[in-house]
Amino acid sequence: MADDLGDDWWEDRPARAASSPEASGDEGGGDTEMKQQKTAPAPAPSKKTKQPKECFLIQPKETKEESTKTRKWRKKKITDILAKSEPKPGTPEDLQKLMKDYYSSNRSVIELEELNLPDSCFLKANDLTHSLSSYLKEICPKWVKLRKNHTEKKSVLMLILCSSAVRALELIRSMTAFKGDSKVMKLFAKHIKVQEQVKLLEKRAVHLGVGTPGRIKELVKQGGLNLNPLKFLVFDWNWRDQKLKRMMDIPEIRKEVFELLEMGVLSLCKSESLKLGLF
């Protein structure tokens, strides 16, 4: 059979062997190169591609810190809390609680008990339906008789405490229906010196005083205002300013109010010669 195939069969055999994939060194090498290309590691990223990643990692961290600071700062604001709360009229219990909280750090238990005021010294509180004139008429129906009998200088029958000079002027304008012919005096520090107010109080009898606790306290210290004839002390309790703060929400005002109360007001309340009202 080999003779029939001839010499061409043997000459062609090496060529066929070479053409098979297993014997071909070139093609086998080609497969190796392809495998190396598939398993070759990716080139390292350049510095230019790293920079955006670094910026991207730092940016969220800064944003988180800023948002945390913002949240902490907002928690300290009373305005956010008051804006969400509904208006609620003040009560005598509110004043008593504020006094205990204010003095609890530097007073003994016995001294704190001495600060308690009898219920009889409190007038009916405003239920948020009254104007100032209507409220004063309700708590003091005999005002006309009282003011006619008052002739003592350096004193007033009624004091109205508020947070600022601007608010004091608003209150004076809003009490026209109540005051009638009463002598009203502005007792605040804006544009008015203490000595000028002392002279005015010495010249004539004043029935009504409207002002800030700081200036009233200063007048009492200097002897320009005697609190013993005082019959009514009214707090502008429920009114809120542009920041939604009441007068007792402001630490400076609250401190001055309690210092004024200790300058004879509390003792007058306990003797029941002085009544407190929350407007």
Coordinates of C-alpha atoms in Angstrom, one line a residue:
M1 CA 0.0 0.0 0.0
A2 CA 2.9 2.3 0.7
D3 CA 4.1 1.6 -2.8
D4 CA 0.8 2.6 -4.2
L5 CA 0.9 5.9 -2.3
G6 CA 4.3 6.7 -3.6
D7 CA 7.0 8.9 -2.2
D8 CA 4.7 11.9 -2.0
W9 CA 3.0 10.4 1.1
W10 CA 6.2 10.4 3.1
E11 CA 7.2 13.8 2.0
D12 CA 3.9 15.2 2.9
R13 CA 3.9 13.7 6.4
P14 CA 6.3 16.2 8.0
A15 CA 4.2 19.0 6.5
R16 CA 1.0 17.5 8.0
A17 CA 2.7 17.0 11.3
A18 CA 3.9 20.6 11.3
S19 CA 0.4 21.8 10.4
S20 CA -1.1 20.1 13.5
P21 CA -1.6 22.5 16.5
E22 CA 0.3 20.3 18.9
A23 CA 3.4 20.1 16.7
S24 CA 3.4 23.8 15.6
G25 CA 5.8 25.7 17.7
D26 CA 4.7 29.1 16.3
E27 CA 1.0 28.6 16.9
G28 CA 1.6 27.2 20.4
G29 CA 3.6 30.3 21.1
G30 CA 0.7 32.3 19.9
D31 CA -1.5 30.7 22.4
T32 CA 0.9 31.5 25.2
E33 CA 1.1 35.1 24.2
M34 CA -2.7 35.3 24.2
K35 CA -2.8 33.8 27.7
Q36 CA -0.2 36.2 28.9
Q37 CA -2.2 39.1 27.5
K38 CA -5.3 37.9 29.3
T39 CA -3.6 37.5 32.7
A40 CA -1.4 40.6 32.4
P41 CA -2.0 43.0 35.3
A42 CA -3.7 46.3 34.5
P43 CA -1.4 49.3 34.4
A44 CA -1.2 51.3 37.6
P45 CA -3.4 54.4 37.5
S46 CA -1.5 57.7 37.0
K47 CA -1.4 60.4 39.6
K48 CA -3.9 62.4 37.6
T49 CA -6.6 59.7 38.1
K50 CA -5.9 59.5 41.8
Q51 CA -6.5 63.2 42.5
P52 CA -10.2 63.2 41.8
K53 CA -10.6 60.1 44.1
E54 CA -8.8 61.9 47.0
C55 CA -11.0 65.0 46.6
F56 CA -14.1 62.8 46.4
L57 CA -13.2 61.0 49.7
I58 CA -12.4 64.3 51.6
Q59 CA -15.5 66.2 50.5
P60 CA -18.2 64.0 52.2
K61 CA -16.3 64.1 55.4
E62 CA -16.3 67.9 55.5
T63 CA -19.9 68.0 54.6
K64 CA -20.8 65.7 57.4
E65 CA -18.8 67.7 60.0
E66 CA -20.5 70.9 58.8
S67 CA -23.9 69.4 59.0
T68 CA -23.2 68.1 62.5
K69 CA -22.1 71.5 63.7
T70 CA -25.2 73.0 62.2
R71 CA -27.4 70.5 64.0
K72 CA -25.6 71.2 67.3
W73 CA -26.0 75.0 66.9
R74 CA -29.7 74.7 66.1
K75 CA -30.3 72.7 69.2
K76 CA -29.3 75.7 71.4
K77 CA -31.8 78.0 69.8
I78 CA -35.0 78.4 71.7
T79 CA -36.6 80.1 68.7
D80 CA -37.0 76.7 66.9
I81 CA -38.7 75.2 69.9
L82 CA -41.0 78.2 70.5
A83 CA -42.0 78.4 66.8
K84 CA -43.4 74.8 66.9
S85 CA -45.1 75.3 70.3
E86 CA -48.6 76.6 70.6
P87 CA -49.2 79.9 72.6
K88 CA -49.9 78.9 76.2
P89 CA -51.0 81.5 78.8
G90 CA -48.7 81.9 81.8
T91 CA -49.7 80.7 85.2
P92 CA -48.5 81.4 88.8
E93 CA -46.9 77.9 88.8
D94 CA -44.7 79.0 85.9
L95 CA -43.3 81.8 87.9
Q96 CA -42.8 79.6 91.0
K97 CA -41.0 77.0 88.9
L98 CA -38.7 79.6 87.3
M99 CA -37.8 80.9 90.8
K100 CA -36.9 77.5 92.1
D101 CA -34.8 76.7 89.0
Y102 CA -33.0 80.0 89.2
Y103 CA -32.1 79.7 92.9
S104 CA -31.6 75.9 93.2
S105 CA -27.9 76.0 92.5
N106 CA -27.0 78.4 95.4
R107 CA -29.9 78.0 98.0
S108 CA -30.6 75.3 100.5
V109 CA -33.8 73.4 100.6
I110 CA -35.1 75.5 103.5
E111 CA -34.3 78.8 101.6
L112 CA -36.0 77.5 98.5
E113 CA -39.2 76.8 100.6
E114 CA -39.1 80.4 101.8
L115 CA -39.4 81.6 98.2
N116 CA -42.8 79.9 97.8
L117 CA -45.5 82.5 97.5
P118 CA -49.1 82.0 98.7
D119 CA -51.8 81.5 96.1
S120 CA -53.6 84.5 97.5
C121 CA -51.0 86.9 96.3
F122 CA -51.6 86.0 92.6
L123 CA -54.3 87.7 90.6
K124 CA -56.2 86.0 87.8
A125 CA -53.8 85.4 84.8
N126 CA -54.5 86.5 81.3
D127 CA -56.0 83.7 79.2
L128 CA -54.8 85.3 76.0
T129 CA -58.2 86.8 75.3
H130 CA -57.6 90.2 77.0
S131 CA -56.2 93.5 75.9
L132 CA -54.1 95.2 78.5
S133 CA -56.8 97.7 79.4
S134 CA -59.5 94.9 79.8
Y135 CA -57.1 92.8 81.8
L136 CA -56.2 95.7 84.2
K137 CA -59.9 96.5 84.6
E138 CA -60.6 92.9 85.6
I139 CA -57.8 92.6 88.2
C140 CA -58.4 96.2 89.6
P141 CA -62.0 97.2 89.3
K142 CA -61.6 100.0 92.0
W143 CA -58.7 101.7 90.2
V144 CA -60.3 105.1 90.0
K145 CA -60.8 105.2 93.8
L146 CA -57.3 104.0 94.5
R147 CA -55.5 106.6 92.3
K148 CA -57.6 109.4 93.8
N149 CA -56.4 108.5 97.3
H150 CA -52.8 108.1 96.3
T151 CA -50.7 111.3 97.0
E152 CA -47.4 109.8 98.1
K153 CA -44.4 110.8 96.0
K154 CA -41.5 108.6 95.0
S155 CA -43.9 105.7 94.6
V156 CA -46.4 104.1 92.3
L157 CA -49.6 102.1 92.8
M158 CA -49.0 99.8 89.9
L159 CA -45.8 98.6 88.1
I160 CA -45.9 96.8 84.8
L161 CA -42.6 95.0 83.9
C162 CA -41.7 94.4 80.3
S163 CA -38.6 93.4 78.3
S164 CA -37.6 96.6 76.5
A165 CA -38.3 100.4 76.1
V166 CA -40.1 99.8 72.8
R167 CA -42.4 97.3 74.4
A168 CA -43.1 99.7 77.3
L169 CA -44.2 102.4 74.9
E170 CA -46.5 99.9 73.2
L171 CA -48.1 99.0 76.5
I172 CA -48.6 102.6 77.5
R173 CA -50.4 103.3 74.3
S174 CA -52.6 100.2 74.6
M175 CA -53.8 101.1 78.2
T176 CA -55.5 104.4 77.3
A177 CA -59.0 103.0 78.2
F178 CA -57.8 102.0 81.7
K179 CA -55.5 104.7 82.8
G180 CA -57.9 107.7 82.3
D181 CA -56.4 110.6 84.2
S182 CA -53.7 108.6 85.9
K183 CA -50.2 109.9 85.9
V184 CA -48.0 107.4 84.0
M185 CA -44.2 107.3 84.0
K186 CA -41.8 105.6 81.7
L187 CA -39.3 103.6 83.7
F188 CA -36.7 102.5 81.3
A189 CA -33.1 103.4 80.4
K190 CA -33.4 104.5 76.8
H191 CA -32.7 108.3 76.4
I192 CA -33.7 108.8 80.1
K193 CA -31.1 109.1 82.9
V194 CA -31.7 107.7 86.4
Q195 CA -31.3 111.2 88.0
E196 CA -34.0 112.7 85.8
Q197 CA -36.4 110.0 86.7
V198 CA -35.6 110.4 90.4
K199 CA -36.4 114.1 90.2
L200 CA -39.7 113.5 88.4
L201 CA -40.8 111.0 91.1
E202 CA -39.9 113.5 93.8
K203 CA -42.0 116.3 92.2
R204 CA -45.4 114.6 91.9
A205 CA -47.4 111.6 92.7
V206 CA -47.3 108.9 90.0
H207 CA -50.0 106.2 89.8
L208 CA -48.6 103.9 87.1
G209 CA -45.0 102.9 86.1
V210 CA -44.2 101.0 83.0
G211 CA -40.7 99.9 82.3
T212 CA -37.8 97.3 82.5
P213 CA -36.8 95.5 85.6
G214 CA -33.2 96.7 85.3
R215 CA -34.1 100.4 85.5
I216 CA -36.8 99.9 88.2
K217 CA -34.2 98.0 90.3
E218 CA -31.7 100.9 89.9
L219 CA -34.3 103.4 91.0
V220 CA -35.1 101.4 94.1
K221 CA -31.3 101.1 94.9
Q222 CA -30.8 104.9 94.7
G223 CA -33.9 105.6 96.8
G224 CA -35.8 107.2 94.0
L225 CA -38.6 104.6 94.2
N226 CA -40.3 103.3 97.3
L227 CA -42.0 99.9 96.8
N228 CA -44.0 99.9 100.0
P229 CA -47.1 101.7 98.6
L230 CA -47.1 99.4 95.6
K231 CA -50.4 97.4 95.2
F232 CA -50.0 95.7 91.9
L233 CA -47.1 94.2 90.0
V234 CA -48.0 93.0 86.5
F235 CA -45.6 91.0 84.3
D236 CA -45.9 91.3 80.5
W237 CA -45.6 87.5 80.6
N238 CA -47.2 86.2 77.4
W239 CA -45.9 88.7 74.8
R240 CA -43.2 87.4 72.4
D241 CA -40.7 89.4 70.4
Q242 CA -39.5 88.9 66.8
K243 CA -37.5 85.9 67.9
L244 CA -40.6 84.4 69.7
K245 CA -39.0 84.9 73.1
R246 CA -41.0 86.0 76.1
M247 CA -39.4 88.3 78.7
M248 CA -38.7 85.4 81.0
D249 CA -37.0 83.5 78.2
I250 CA -34.2 86.1 78.1
P251 CA -31.6 85.2 80.8
E252 CA -30.6 88.9 81.4
I253 CA -34.2 90.0 81.9
R254 CA -35.0 86.9 84.1
K255 CA -32.0 87.7 86.4
E256 CA -33.1 91.3 86.8
V257 CA -36.6 90.3 87.6
F258 CA -35.6 87.9 90.4
E259 CA -33.2 90.5 91.8
L260 CA -36.0 93.0 91.9
L261 CA -38.3 90.5 93.6
E262 CA -35.8 90.1 96.4
M263 CA -35.7 93.9 97.0
G264 CA -38.8 93.8 99.1
V265 CA -41.4 92.5 96.6
L266 CA -41.5 89.0 98.0
S267 CA -42.0 90.2 101.5
L268 CA -44.8 92.5 100.4
C269 CA -46.4 89.5 98.6
K270 CA -46.3 87.4 101.8
S271 CA -47.9 90.1 103.8
E272 CA -50.6 90.2 101.2
S273 CA -50.3 94.0 100.6
L274 CA -49.1 93.4 97.0
K275 CA -50.7 91.3 94.3
L276 CA -49.0 89.8 91.2
G277 CA -50.5 89.5 87.8
L278 CA -49.4 87.7 84.6
F279 CA -50.6 89.5 81.5

